[in-house]
Amino acid sequence: MSSDSEKTRPRAWFESLDDPSERYGLDEVVYTDSKGGLLQVVHDMDALRQTSAEEWKAVFERRARKNEWPYGSGVWGKKEWVLPDIENDNVVSMYEGHTNLFWAERYGREIGLEDLWLKLCGNSHTGSFKDLGMTVLVSQVKQMIASGVDIPAVACASTGDTSAALSAYAAAAGIPAIVFLPAGKISLAQLIQPVANGAIVFALDTDFDGCMDIVKQVSRKDGVYLANSMNSLRIEGQKTVGLEIAQQLDWSMPDWLVIPGGNLGNVSALAKGLDMLFELGLISKRPRICVGQAEAANPLYLAYQRDFEVFEPIAARTTVASAIQIGNPVSYAKAVDALRRYDGVVEQATESEIMEECAKADRTGLFNCPHTGVALVALRKLQARGLVRASDQVVVVSTAHGLKFVDSKLAYHEMRLEGVVSEHPNPPIELP
């Protein structure tokens, strides 16, 4: 492998999804190609192939959870696959990643699955998988500032988890952060995170899509660096979920990967990580991917029903799965491409289905966020359709910690959650 100090041509760059000849450096402030399409980070695969699959496995195993900066992180332990040209001194890490792949033995047995696992991405610094992408983006911004690029602040629109991750990592790096949140549509636990970390927090009388429009305007006008998932640097960190799952399953793949989807950067990131594992020979089995959406915010599901021939943004309605309450997902095109490559399907979940499945799973020792509940409902529907068999190995990606969503869980058990008739409540018994 090349050493960190070796100065050669860039080993990763931005590239247009539609025109591979249109390239930009990762140190350029750019989010879309010349026609407004999304960019992707492309790696010099020929350089990565100079190291064999077995050597890569050994490198990743050797670095895991160790204290040599910054390689103990689940993201930065795979630095050459993520952001190979960054200086280690500019990495902003909280040793994210290496989250538990939990064998849901009891819950799996109850629903008729012998080999069910949950990738608990919420067991992270700010309590969600967004840490994986934000460590990469903020590290790149820190390097750009160090090299003289004028970036006054980093900013994002958020339904909660993105703002928490951005605020924490920006605070650690000493970079000002600005977040735009839809007022009254995120949990108190999510709201307090950016407030506590010192970000400038704007609560706007709109939904996530409205916040996204505004943050893009602010980015163009004032030069703040856009940190939403339309910035493909985030995808580079989030793709390590797939790499970790492979590593934790002894460099194999399950039959199914099930993941909740809102803005859809997560499923495109998952597929990108799998692509690299295949191309570099670390795995040989191709899993199928299922994306679960809340029925109240289901533009991908509606498009899937029409074989992705037509996509129409919708006005997302209120859902307990607030982090995926998005009607016009930025990464739609990337997600469709990922689903086509991995024989993917899309399912949806009603509010009652989400809360009931969370309650059932929690009774077996889990503590799921509602977005994980969406994925679990999707899994149950795959079983009902005969797509998932009892002998299949399934990994459900749990995107956030349940403690960030205690309001809806408590309301469910106290039988006061609007629109939901609790079937498995367990309210506190009040005594003198």
XYZ file of C-alpha atoms in Angstrom:
432
model
C 0.000 0.000 0.000
C 1.026 3.595 -0.518
C 2.062 5.459 2.611
C 0.090 8.443 3.878
C 2.981 10.769 3.095
C 3.393 9.639 -0.491
C 2.477 12.523 -2.814
C 1.103 11.145 -6.053
C -1.910 11.861 -8.205
C -5.197 11.891 -6.266
C -6.434 8.435 -5.317
C -10.057 9.644 -5.037
C -12.071 12.427 -6.671
C -15.567 13.731 -7.365
C -17.090 12.498 -10.615
C -20.408 13.135 -12.340
C -22.839 10.224 -12.198
C -23.833 10.922 -15.797
C -20.503 11.945 -17.341
C -17.365 10.208 -16.015
C -15.172 12.728 -17.812
C -16.441 15.495 -15.527
C -14.210 15.395 -12.467
C -13.411 17.627 -9.503
C -10.948 17.468 -6.649
C -12.256 16.551 -3.220
C -10.879 19.888 -1.993
C -13.221 21.822 -4.306
C -16.476 23.268 -2.986
C -18.812 21.494 -5.394
C -21.973 19.423 -4.850
C -23.402 18.788 -8.326
C -22.148 18.411 -11.869
C -22.492 21.069 -14.574
C -26.063 19.948 -15.304
C -27.199 19.847 -11.698
C -26.834 16.074 -11.307
C -25.325 14.390 -8.261
C -21.638 13.638 -7.941
C -20.024 10.530 -6.525
C -16.604 9.906 -5.013
C -14.614 7.600 -7.275
C -11.515 5.726 -6.154
C -8.455 4.655 -8.089
C -9.370 0.978 -8.108
C -6.186 0.011 -9.945
C -4.182 1.406 -7.030
C -6.337 -0.484 -4.520
C -5.903 -3.717 -6.501
C -2.158 -3.538 -5.878
C -3.031 -4.928 -2.450
C -4.587 -8.402 -2.473
C -7.933 -9.230 -0.886
C -6.229 -11.249 1.839
C -3.838 -8.394 2.582
C -6.739 -5.949 2.891
C -8.509 -8.285 5.294
C -5.377 -8.524 7.399
C -4.936 -4.730 7.427
C -8.527 -4.131 8.475
C -8.373 -6.792 11.190
C -5.059 -5.487 12.515
C -6.317 -1.914 12.843
C -9.740 -2.661 14.334
C -10.332 -1.062 17.752
C -6.659 -0.245 18.238
C -5.287 3.115 19.368
C -3.009 4.034 16.456
C -4.562 7.305 15.237
C -6.907 7.307 13.424
C -7.125 3.645 12.409
C -9.013 2.342 15.436
C -12.158 3.943 14.037
C -14.427 1.690 12.010
C -14.334 4.290 9.251
C -10.680 5.324 9.327
C -9.442 1.769 9.725
C -10.477 1.551 6.061
C -8.997 4.934 5.192
C -7.624 3.896 1.796
C -11.152 2.926 0.719
C -12.732 6.071 2.172
C -10.598 9.212 1.959
C -7.098 8.083 0.999
C -5.471 11.474 0.453
C -6.336 13.170 3.745
C -3.595 13.919 6.263
C -4.056 12.021 9.507
C -3.686 15.247 11.512
C -6.829 16.593 9.850
C -8.997 13.578 10.643
C -11.850 14.407 13.024
C -12.863 11.130 14.639
C -14.676 9.922 17.722
C -13.825 6.318 16.990
C -17.148 5.800 15.274
C -18.130 2.482 13.746
C -17.399 -1.066 14.944
C -21.007 -1.160 16.138
C -22.514 -4.391 17.400
C -23.871 -6.945 14.948
C -26.503 -8.263 17.338
C -27.820 -11.799 16.965
C -31.560 -11.313 17.499
C -31.983 -14.961 18.466
C -35.216 -14.685 20.460
C -36.962 -12.189 18.175
C -35.865 -14.165 15.117
C -37.233 -17.364 16.622
C -40.549 -15.674 17.345
C -40.977 -14.504 13.744
C -39.652 -17.734 12.203
C -36.090 -16.811 11.251
C -33.117 -18.895 12.299
C -30.366 -16.413 11.464
C -31.462 -12.802 12.062
C -29.008 -10.037 12.958
C -29.353 -6.325 13.661
C -26.501 -3.954 12.846
C -26.876 -1.507 15.741
C -25.569 1.686 14.133
C -27.174 3.734 16.911
C -24.459 2.567 19.306
C -22.329 5.516 18.220
C -21.197 8.878 19.573
C -24.342 10.835 18.663
C -26.597 7.788 18.516
C -27.037 7.213 14.787
C -25.323 5.977 11.632
C -24.898 9.610 10.532
C -21.624 9.710 12.505
C -20.063 7.450 9.875
C -20.547 9.985 7.109
C -19.988 13.114 9.143
C -16.517 12.124 10.309
C -15.482 12.018 6.639
C -17.121 15.281 5.613
C -15.873 17.303 8.579
C -12.367 15.857 8.214
C -12.257 16.951 4.573
C -13.511 20.412 5.530
C -10.810 20.686 8.201
C -8.161 19.819 5.610
C -9.603 22.342 3.146
C -9.554 25.102 5.767
C -5.973 24.171 6.686
C -4.983 24.549 3.040
C -6.516 28.020 2.776
C -10.034 27.410 1.444
C -12.458 29.994 2.850
C -15.212 28.039 4.607
C -16.945 30.162 7.282
C -19.171 27.354 8.569
C -20.733 23.981 7.782
C -24.505 23.701 7.478
C -27.255 21.138 7.020
C -30.981 20.644 6.894
C -32.024 17.831 9.159
C -34.814 15.779 10.648
C -32.632 15.324 13.727
C -29.797 12.834 13.422
C -27.780 14.670 10.749
C -27.803 17.869 12.808
C -26.597 15.981 15.884
C -23.699 14.393 14.023
C -22.677 17.569 12.206
C -22.788 19.641 15.399
C -20.682 17.196 17.401
C -17.985 16.700 14.791
C -17.850 20.392 13.898
C -17.495 21.241 17.597
C -14.639 18.755 17.935
C -12.936 20.354 14.924
C -13.577 23.936 16.061
C -15.653 24.719 12.963
C -18.912 26.735 13.277
C -22.059 24.722 12.479
C -25.523 25.875 11.384
C -28.531 23.546 11.291
C -32.032 24.043 9.917
C -34.718 21.885 11.547
C -38.463 21.587 10.900
C -40.067 23.095 14.007
C -41.971 20.628 16.173
C -41.140 17.642 13.967
C -38.117 16.153 15.750
C -37.749 14.615 19.180
C -36.519 16.635 22.154
C -33.532 14.288 22.449
C -32.556 15.104 18.873
C -33.100 18.855 19.270
C -30.915 19.178 22.357
C -27.869 17.569 20.718
C -26.983 20.413 18.303
C -28.024 22.975 20.931
C -25.646 21.439 23.479
C -22.795 21.227 20.970
C -23.003 24.948 20.250
C -24.476 24.953 16.755
C -26.656 27.816 15.528
C -30.072 26.126 15.379
C -32.900 27.469 13.230
C -36.287 25.825 13.782
C -38.330 26.615 10.676
C -42.047 26.455 10.089
C -41.707 23.930 7.261
C -40.825 20.297 6.652
C -37.447 18.741 5.847
C -37.766 19.440 2.130
C -38.400 23.113 2.901
C -35.357 23.193 5.189
C -33.310 21.596 2.405
C -34.317 24.305 -0.057
C -33.273 27.006 2.391
C -29.919 25.502 3.327
C -29.038 25.212 -0.366
C -29.845 28.903 -0.813
C -27.710 29.838 2.196
C -24.872 27.691 0.878
C -24.921 29.469 -2.487
C -25.278 32.940 -1.008
C -22.984 32.859 2.013
C -20.438 30.181 1.129
C -21.143 27.855 4.045
C -20.225 24.256 3.268
C -23.216 22.010 2.645
C -23.178 18.875 4.786
C -26.309 17.041 3.631
C -26.120 13.681 1.873
C -26.252 15.341 -1.555
C -22.600 15.944 -0.642
C -21.181 12.566 -1.619
C -18.368 12.757 0.957
C -20.961 11.561 3.470
C -21.571 8.410 1.432
C -17.906 7.425 1.763
C -18.242 7.050 5.514
C -21.712 5.523 5.465
C -20.629 2.797 3.045
C -18.479 1.298 5.809
C -21.675 -0.210 7.281
C -21.532 -2.815 4.512
C -17.790 -3.315 5.005
C -18.270 -3.874 8.729
C -21.091 -6.353 8.218
C -18.872 -8.364 5.875
C -15.995 -8.273 8.350
C -18.224 -9.285 11.269
C -19.591 -12.229 9.247
C -16.050 -13.446 8.508
C -15.979 -11.819 5.076
C -19.265 -13.199 3.828
C -22.622 -11.676 3.003
C -26.140 -12.515 4.244
C -28.982 -13.425 1.923
C -30.783 -10.164 2.686
C -29.893 -6.682 3.896
C -32.903 -4.632 5.074
C -32.560 -0.887 5.661
C -34.961 2.011 6.288
C -34.921 4.809 3.717
C -35.735 8.518 3.769
C -33.319 10.737 1.874
C -31.906 7.445 0.491
C -28.201 8.158 0.915
C -27.985 5.130 3.224
C -29.004 2.488 0.668
C -26.781 3.954 -2.046
C -23.902 4.015 0.455
C -24.571 0.414 1.481
C -24.442 -0.726 -2.148
C -21.283 1.259 -2.836
C -19.478 -0.498 -0.011
C -20.613 -3.871 -1.339
C -19.432 -2.927 -4.822
C -15.918 -2.297 -3.540
C -15.875 -5.564 -1.602
C -16.801 -7.445 -4.775
C -14.433 -5.604 -7.076
C -11.488 -6.112 -4.758
C -12.307 -9.750 -4.109
C -13.064 -9.685 -0.384
C -16.521 -11.265 -0.823
C -18.135 -13.375 -3.534
C -21.801 -13.584 -2.520
C -24.248 -10.901 -3.633
C -27.043 -10.175 -1.116
C -30.461 -8.775 -1.951
C -31.412 -5.380 -0.536
C -34.784 -4.237 0.782
C -35.582 -0.613 1.597
C -38.404 0.080 4.044
C -40.309 3.362 3.985
C -43.002 4.807 6.219
C -46.331 4.863 4.384
C -46.577 8.549 5.305
C -43.355 9.312 3.408
C -43.077 6.715 0.650
C -41.995 8.242 -2.690
C -39.515 5.415 -3.356
C -42.160 2.772 -2.638
C -44.625 4.458 -5.007
C -41.985 4.600 -7.734
C -41.096 0.939 -7.112
C -44.739 0.011 -7.696
C -44.294 1.428 -11.192
C -40.927 -0.266 -11.814
C -39.160 3.054 -11.191
C -40.442 4.363 -14.518
C -42.000 7.434 -12.870
C -40.836 9.353 -9.817
C -42.996 12.023 -8.237
C -42.023 13.892 -5.062
C -44.767 13.903 -2.437
C -45.694 16.004 0.567
C -44.528 13.749 3.397
C -47.038 13.380 6.217
C -46.266 13.152 9.918
C -44.747 9.837 10.983
C -43.227 8.463 14.181
C -40.228 7.637 11.973
C -39.456 11.343 11.832
C -35.910 10.996 10.479
C -37.285 9.534 7.229
C -40.207 11.953 6.876
C -38.932 13.107 3.485
C -41.006 13.472 0.345
C -38.338 14.476 -2.176
C -35.226 12.370 -1.465
C -31.990 13.832 -2.786
C -30.392 10.432 -3.467
C -33.342 8.869 -5.309
C -31.397 8.151 -8.518
C -28.498 6.580 -6.615
C -30.910 4.450 -4.589
C -32.706 3.138 -7.671
C -29.379 2.238 -9.252
C -28.373 0.397 -6.070
C -31.641 -1.543 -5.904
C -31.337 -2.598 -9.524
C -27.795 -3.856 -8.967
C -28.767 -5.843 -5.871
C -32.116 -7.275 -6.999
C -33.769 -4.944 -4.543
C -37.328 -4.498 -3.338
C -39.147 -1.724 -1.476
C -41.781 -2.142 1.228
C -43.755 0.293 3.370
C -45.068 0.394 6.943
C -48.083 2.092 8.511
C -47.780 3.940 11.811
C -49.496 1.125 13.695
C -47.290 -1.497 12.059
C -44.149 0.452 12.998
C -45.037 0.804 16.669
C -46.357 -2.737 17.061
C -43.246 -4.294 15.543
C -41.030 -2.117 17.713
C -42.994 -3.233 20.772
C -42.684 -6.918 19.847
C -38.952 -6.641 19.212
C -38.353 -4.599 22.356
C -39.943 -7.387 24.399
C -37.055 -9.617 23.295
C -34.364 -7.287 24.638
C -34.004 -4.807 21.796
C -34.791 -1.086 22.085
C -35.545 -0.004 18.563
C -35.947 3.420 17.064
C -39.076 3.715 14.891
C -36.963 3.681 11.727
C -35.667 0.254 12.651
C -39.317 -0.614 13.209
C -39.967 0.337 9.569
C -37.227 -2.072 8.470
C -38.615 -4.849 10.679
C -42.091 -4.394 9.193
C -40.538 -4.573 5.722
C -38.847 -7.831 6.726
C -42.130 -9.319 7.961
C -43.765 -8.421 4.652
C -40.928 -10.081 2.737
C -41.596 -13.195 4.790
C -45.298 -13.029 4.008
C -44.499 -12.754 0.298
C -42.230 -15.804 0.487
C -39.151 -13.808 -0.503
C -37.403 -14.408 2.825
C -37.268 -18.053 3.893
C -36.835 -19.418 7.397
C -33.283 -20.556 6.620
C -32.155 -17.231 5.116
C -29.542 -15.143 6.862
C -30.877 -11.586 7.253
C -29.194 -8.425 8.544
C -31.420 -5.474 9.429
C -29.603 -2.134 9.596
C -30.759 -0.298 12.737
C -30.012 3.334 12.029
C -30.405 5.072 15.405
C -30.646 4.453 19.134
C -34.111 4.058 20.640
C -33.273 6.526 23.417
C -33.578 9.337 20.860
C -37.263 8.493 20.377
C -38.580 7.826 23.874
C -41.508 10.239 23.445
C -43.293 8.056 20.883
C -42.376 4.838 22.704
C -43.723 6.143 26.010
C -46.883 7.429 24.335
C -47.407 3.985 22.814
C -47.138 2.189 26.160
C -49.332 4.769 27.892
C -51.890 4.236 25.101
C -51.977 7.881 24.059
C -50.178 7.781 20.705
C -52.461 9.495 18.222
C -53.774 7.219 15.489
C -52.376 4.041 17.072
C -54.356 1.548 19.166
C -51.629 -0.081 21.262
C -51.806 -3.883 21.109
C -48.814 -4.644 23.352
C -48.721 -1.812 25.899
C -46.829 -2.104 29.169
C -47.661 1.071 31.091
C -46.098 1.853 34.464
C -48.180 0.697 37.417
C -48.595 3.672 39.719
C -48.703 2.881 43.435
C -48.712 5.051 46.590
